[in-house]
Short mmCIF file of C-alpha atoms in Angstrom, two decimals:
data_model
loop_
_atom_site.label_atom_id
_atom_site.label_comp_id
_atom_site.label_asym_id
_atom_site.label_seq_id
_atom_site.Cartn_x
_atom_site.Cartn_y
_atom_site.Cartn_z
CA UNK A 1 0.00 0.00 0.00
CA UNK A 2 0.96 3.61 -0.85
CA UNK A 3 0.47 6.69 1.20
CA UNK A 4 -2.14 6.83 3.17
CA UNK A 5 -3.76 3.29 2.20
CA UNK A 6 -3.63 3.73 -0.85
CA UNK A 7 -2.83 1.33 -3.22
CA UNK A 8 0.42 1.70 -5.10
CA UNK A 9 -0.27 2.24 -9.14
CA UNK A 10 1.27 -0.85 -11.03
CA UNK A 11 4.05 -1.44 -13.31
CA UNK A 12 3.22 -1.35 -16.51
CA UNK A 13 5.86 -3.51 -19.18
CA UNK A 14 6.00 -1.23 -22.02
CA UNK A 15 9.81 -2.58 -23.10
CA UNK A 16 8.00 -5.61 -24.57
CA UNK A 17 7.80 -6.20 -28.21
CA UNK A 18 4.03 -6.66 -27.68
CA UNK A 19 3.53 -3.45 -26.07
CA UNK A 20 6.02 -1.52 -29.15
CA UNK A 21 3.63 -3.06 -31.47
CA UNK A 22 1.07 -1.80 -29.04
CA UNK A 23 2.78 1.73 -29.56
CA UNK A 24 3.56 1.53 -32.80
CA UNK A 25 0.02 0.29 -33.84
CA UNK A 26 -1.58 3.79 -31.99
CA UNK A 27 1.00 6.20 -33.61
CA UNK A 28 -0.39 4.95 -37.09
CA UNK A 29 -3.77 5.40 -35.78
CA UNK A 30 -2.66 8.89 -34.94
CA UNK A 31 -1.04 9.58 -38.49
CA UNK A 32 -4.11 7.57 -40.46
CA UNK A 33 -6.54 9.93 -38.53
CA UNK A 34 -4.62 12.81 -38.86
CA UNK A 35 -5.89 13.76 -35.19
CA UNK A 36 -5.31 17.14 -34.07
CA UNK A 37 -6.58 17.18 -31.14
CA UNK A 38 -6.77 14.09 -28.12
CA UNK A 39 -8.76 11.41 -28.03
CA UNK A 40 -9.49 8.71 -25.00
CA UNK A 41 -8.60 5.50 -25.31
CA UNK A 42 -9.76 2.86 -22.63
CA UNK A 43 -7.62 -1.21 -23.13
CA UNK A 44 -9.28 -3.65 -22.12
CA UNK A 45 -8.30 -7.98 -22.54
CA UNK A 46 -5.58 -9.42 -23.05
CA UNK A 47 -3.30 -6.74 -24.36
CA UNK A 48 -4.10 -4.80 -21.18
CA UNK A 49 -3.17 -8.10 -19.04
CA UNK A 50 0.23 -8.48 -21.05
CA UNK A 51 1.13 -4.36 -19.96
CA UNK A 52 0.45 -5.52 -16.43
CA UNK A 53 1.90 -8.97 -16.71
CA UNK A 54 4.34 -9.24 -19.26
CA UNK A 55 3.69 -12.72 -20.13
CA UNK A 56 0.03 -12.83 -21.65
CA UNK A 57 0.44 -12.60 -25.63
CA UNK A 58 -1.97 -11.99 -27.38
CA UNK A 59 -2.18 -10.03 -31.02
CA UNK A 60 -5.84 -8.43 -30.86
CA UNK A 61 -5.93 -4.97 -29.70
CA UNK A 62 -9.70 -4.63 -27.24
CA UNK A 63 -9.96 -0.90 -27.11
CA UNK A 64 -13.16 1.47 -26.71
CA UNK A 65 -12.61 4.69 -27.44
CA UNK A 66 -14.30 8.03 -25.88
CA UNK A 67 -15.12 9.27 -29.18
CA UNK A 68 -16.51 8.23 -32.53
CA UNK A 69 -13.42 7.35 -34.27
CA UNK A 70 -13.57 4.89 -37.90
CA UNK A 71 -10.61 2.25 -37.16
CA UNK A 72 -9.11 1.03 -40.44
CA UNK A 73 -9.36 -2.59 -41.48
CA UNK A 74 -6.00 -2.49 -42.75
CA UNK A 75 -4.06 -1.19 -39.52
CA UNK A 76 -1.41 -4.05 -38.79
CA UNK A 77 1.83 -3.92 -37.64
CA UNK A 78 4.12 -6.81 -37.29
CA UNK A 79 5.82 -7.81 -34.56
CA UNK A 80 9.02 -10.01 -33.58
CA UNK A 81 8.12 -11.93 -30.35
CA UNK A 82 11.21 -12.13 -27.92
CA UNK A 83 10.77 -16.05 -28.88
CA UNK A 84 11.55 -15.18 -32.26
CA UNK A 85 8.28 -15.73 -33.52
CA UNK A 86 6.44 -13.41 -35.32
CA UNK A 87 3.00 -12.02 -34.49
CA UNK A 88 0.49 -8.84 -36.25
CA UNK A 89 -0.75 -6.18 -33.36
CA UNK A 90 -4.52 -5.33 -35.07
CA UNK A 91 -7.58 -3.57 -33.38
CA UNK A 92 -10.79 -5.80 -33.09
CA UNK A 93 -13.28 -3.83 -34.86
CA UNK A 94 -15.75 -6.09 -33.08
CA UNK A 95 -14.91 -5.54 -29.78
CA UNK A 96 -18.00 -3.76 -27.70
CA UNK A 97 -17.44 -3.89 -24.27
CA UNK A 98 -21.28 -4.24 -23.03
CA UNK A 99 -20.54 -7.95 -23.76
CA UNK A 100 -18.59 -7.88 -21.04
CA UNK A 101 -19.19 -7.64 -17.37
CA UNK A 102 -18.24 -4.00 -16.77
CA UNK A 103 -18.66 -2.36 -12.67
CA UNK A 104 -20.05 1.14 -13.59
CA UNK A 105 -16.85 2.62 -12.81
CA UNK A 106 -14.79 1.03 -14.74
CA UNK A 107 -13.82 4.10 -17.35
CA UNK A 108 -12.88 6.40 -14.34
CA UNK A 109 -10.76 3.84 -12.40
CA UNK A 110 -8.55 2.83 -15.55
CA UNK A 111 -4.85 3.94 -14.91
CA UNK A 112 -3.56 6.28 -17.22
CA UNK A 113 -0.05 5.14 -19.50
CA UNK A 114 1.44 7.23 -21.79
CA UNK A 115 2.97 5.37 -24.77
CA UNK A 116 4.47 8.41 -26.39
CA UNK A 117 1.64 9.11 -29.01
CA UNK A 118 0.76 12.79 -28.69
CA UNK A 119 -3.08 12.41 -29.60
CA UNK A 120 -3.81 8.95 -28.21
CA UNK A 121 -4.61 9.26 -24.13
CA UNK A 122 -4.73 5.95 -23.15
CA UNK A 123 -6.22 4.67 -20.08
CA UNK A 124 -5.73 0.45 -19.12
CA UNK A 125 -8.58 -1.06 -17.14
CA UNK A 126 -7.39 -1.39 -13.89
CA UNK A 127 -6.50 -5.43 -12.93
CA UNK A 128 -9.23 -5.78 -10.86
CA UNK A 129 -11.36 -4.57 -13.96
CA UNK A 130 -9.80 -6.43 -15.97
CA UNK A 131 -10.59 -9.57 -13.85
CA UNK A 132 -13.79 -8.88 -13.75
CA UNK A 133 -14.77 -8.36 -17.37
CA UNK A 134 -13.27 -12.41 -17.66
CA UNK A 135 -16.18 -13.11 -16.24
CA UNK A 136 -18.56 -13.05 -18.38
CA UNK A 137 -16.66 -15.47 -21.00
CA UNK A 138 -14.55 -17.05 -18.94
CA UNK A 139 -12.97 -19.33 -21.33
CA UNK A 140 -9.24 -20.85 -20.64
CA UNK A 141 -7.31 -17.76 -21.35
CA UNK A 142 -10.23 -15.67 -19.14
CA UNK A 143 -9.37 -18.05 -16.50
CA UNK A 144 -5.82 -17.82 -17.11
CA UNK A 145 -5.27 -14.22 -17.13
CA UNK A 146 -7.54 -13.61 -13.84
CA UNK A 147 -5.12 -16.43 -11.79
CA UNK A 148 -1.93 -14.40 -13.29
CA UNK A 149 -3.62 -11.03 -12.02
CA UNK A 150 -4.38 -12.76 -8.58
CA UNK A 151 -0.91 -14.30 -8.58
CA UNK A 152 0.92 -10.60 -9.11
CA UNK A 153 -0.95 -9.50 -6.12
CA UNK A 154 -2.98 -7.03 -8.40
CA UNK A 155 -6.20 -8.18 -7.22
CA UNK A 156 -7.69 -10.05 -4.72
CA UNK A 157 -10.14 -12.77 -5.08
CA UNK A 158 -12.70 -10.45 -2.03
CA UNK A 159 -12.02 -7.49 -4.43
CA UNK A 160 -13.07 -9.74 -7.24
CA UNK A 161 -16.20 -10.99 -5.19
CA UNK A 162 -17.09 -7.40 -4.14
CA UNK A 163 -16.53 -5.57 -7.77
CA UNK A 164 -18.09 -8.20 -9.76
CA UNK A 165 -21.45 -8.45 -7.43
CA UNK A 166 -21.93 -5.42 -7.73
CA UNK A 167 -21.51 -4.87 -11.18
CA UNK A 168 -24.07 -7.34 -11.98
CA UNK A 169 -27.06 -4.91 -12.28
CA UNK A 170 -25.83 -3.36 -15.29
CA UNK A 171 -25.18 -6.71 -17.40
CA UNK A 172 -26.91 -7.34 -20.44
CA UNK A 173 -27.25 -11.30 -20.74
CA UNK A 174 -28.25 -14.22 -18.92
CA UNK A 175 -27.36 -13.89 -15.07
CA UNK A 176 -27.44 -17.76 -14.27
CA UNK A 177 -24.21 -18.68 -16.26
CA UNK A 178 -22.50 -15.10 -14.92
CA UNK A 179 -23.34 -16.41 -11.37
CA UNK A 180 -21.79 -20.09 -11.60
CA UNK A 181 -19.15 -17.92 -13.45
CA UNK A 182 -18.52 -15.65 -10.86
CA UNK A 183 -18.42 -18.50 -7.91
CA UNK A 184 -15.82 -20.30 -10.02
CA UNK A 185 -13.80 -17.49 -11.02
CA UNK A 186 -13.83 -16.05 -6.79
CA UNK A 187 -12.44 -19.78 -6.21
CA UNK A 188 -9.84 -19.94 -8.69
CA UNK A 189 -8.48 -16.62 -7.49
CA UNK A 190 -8.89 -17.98 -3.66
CA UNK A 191 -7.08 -21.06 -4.51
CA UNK A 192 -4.27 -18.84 -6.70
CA UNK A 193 -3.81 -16.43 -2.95
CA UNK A 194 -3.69 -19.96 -0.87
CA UNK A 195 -0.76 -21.28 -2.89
CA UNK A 196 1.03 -17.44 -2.74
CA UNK A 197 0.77 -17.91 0.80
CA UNK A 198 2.12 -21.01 0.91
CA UNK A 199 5.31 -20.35 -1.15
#
């Protein structure tokens, strides 16, 4: 914890090769745009995990941005993997984030990062955010990248419980599924603090 209880802002890995595609990938935004003046620009998935993480890949860029902005199908840039392997950095045009389970608050609480892109003010979903809007899917790599988040110490499987329950008002789906969802995911993170403590 940080002065006065509160919590100290994470690290963000921005030395990656993911995250200079990541960079790379907004400053052609920028240039394709030609934006003169800022624009807000919230990550969410598994790009966000990776900046906290460092060890999440993933090629798909989840971002929602604060204003009406036309994202071109084209906009790739390729990457060399520290593995050697090569990857392409691309936006998902498809991603809408009211598929996801999303607390309220989830726009003001993202942590600001600048990447060096003059027009592009990014904002990452904060981990415990970001472990919450897993939920909702909570396929392999969901499950994955909320245990990683838990194992960091970035989140906590209460704040999980707490932040999740009470975002379910505002979710636009089936509730039964989110529940047994939610349960699950609160135990996987419980059972990911138990074997911290242990070590």
């Amino acid at each position: 914890m940080g002065i006065e209880g509160m919590p100290t802002r994470p690290v963000f890995h921005t030395g990656t090769a993911l995250a200079k595609g990541l960079r790379e990938l907004f400053k052609q935004l920028e240039e394709r745009l030609s934006l003169s003046s800022p624009i807000h620009v919230y990550l969410a998935g598994g790009m966000a995990v990776h900046l906290y993480t460092a060890s999440r890949v993933t090629t798909d860029v989840d971002a929602e941005f604060g204003s009406r902005v036309f994202i071109p199908n084209d906009l790739i840039v390729d990457v060399a993997l520290e593995d050697g392997t090569r990857e392409s950095v691309y936006f998902d045009t498809n991603y809408n984030s009211s598929f996801s389970l999303m607390h309220e608050d989830y726009l003001d609480d993202a942590i600001p990062l600048d990447l060096g892109v003059e027009q592009i003010r990014l904002h990452v979903l904060s981990p415990l955010d970001l472990a919450v809007s897993k939920i909702a899917r909570f396929a392999d790599n969901d499950k994955e990248d909320i245990a990683e988040l838990v194992r960091l110490g970035l989140t906590t499987a209460d704040e999980i419980e707490q932040r999740a329950t009470s975002a379910l008002g505002g979710y636009v789906g089936g509730l039964a599924m989110l529940r047994l969802n939610l349960r699950d995911a609160v135990a996987l993170a419980r059972r990911i603090e138990a074997k911290n403590a242990a070590s």
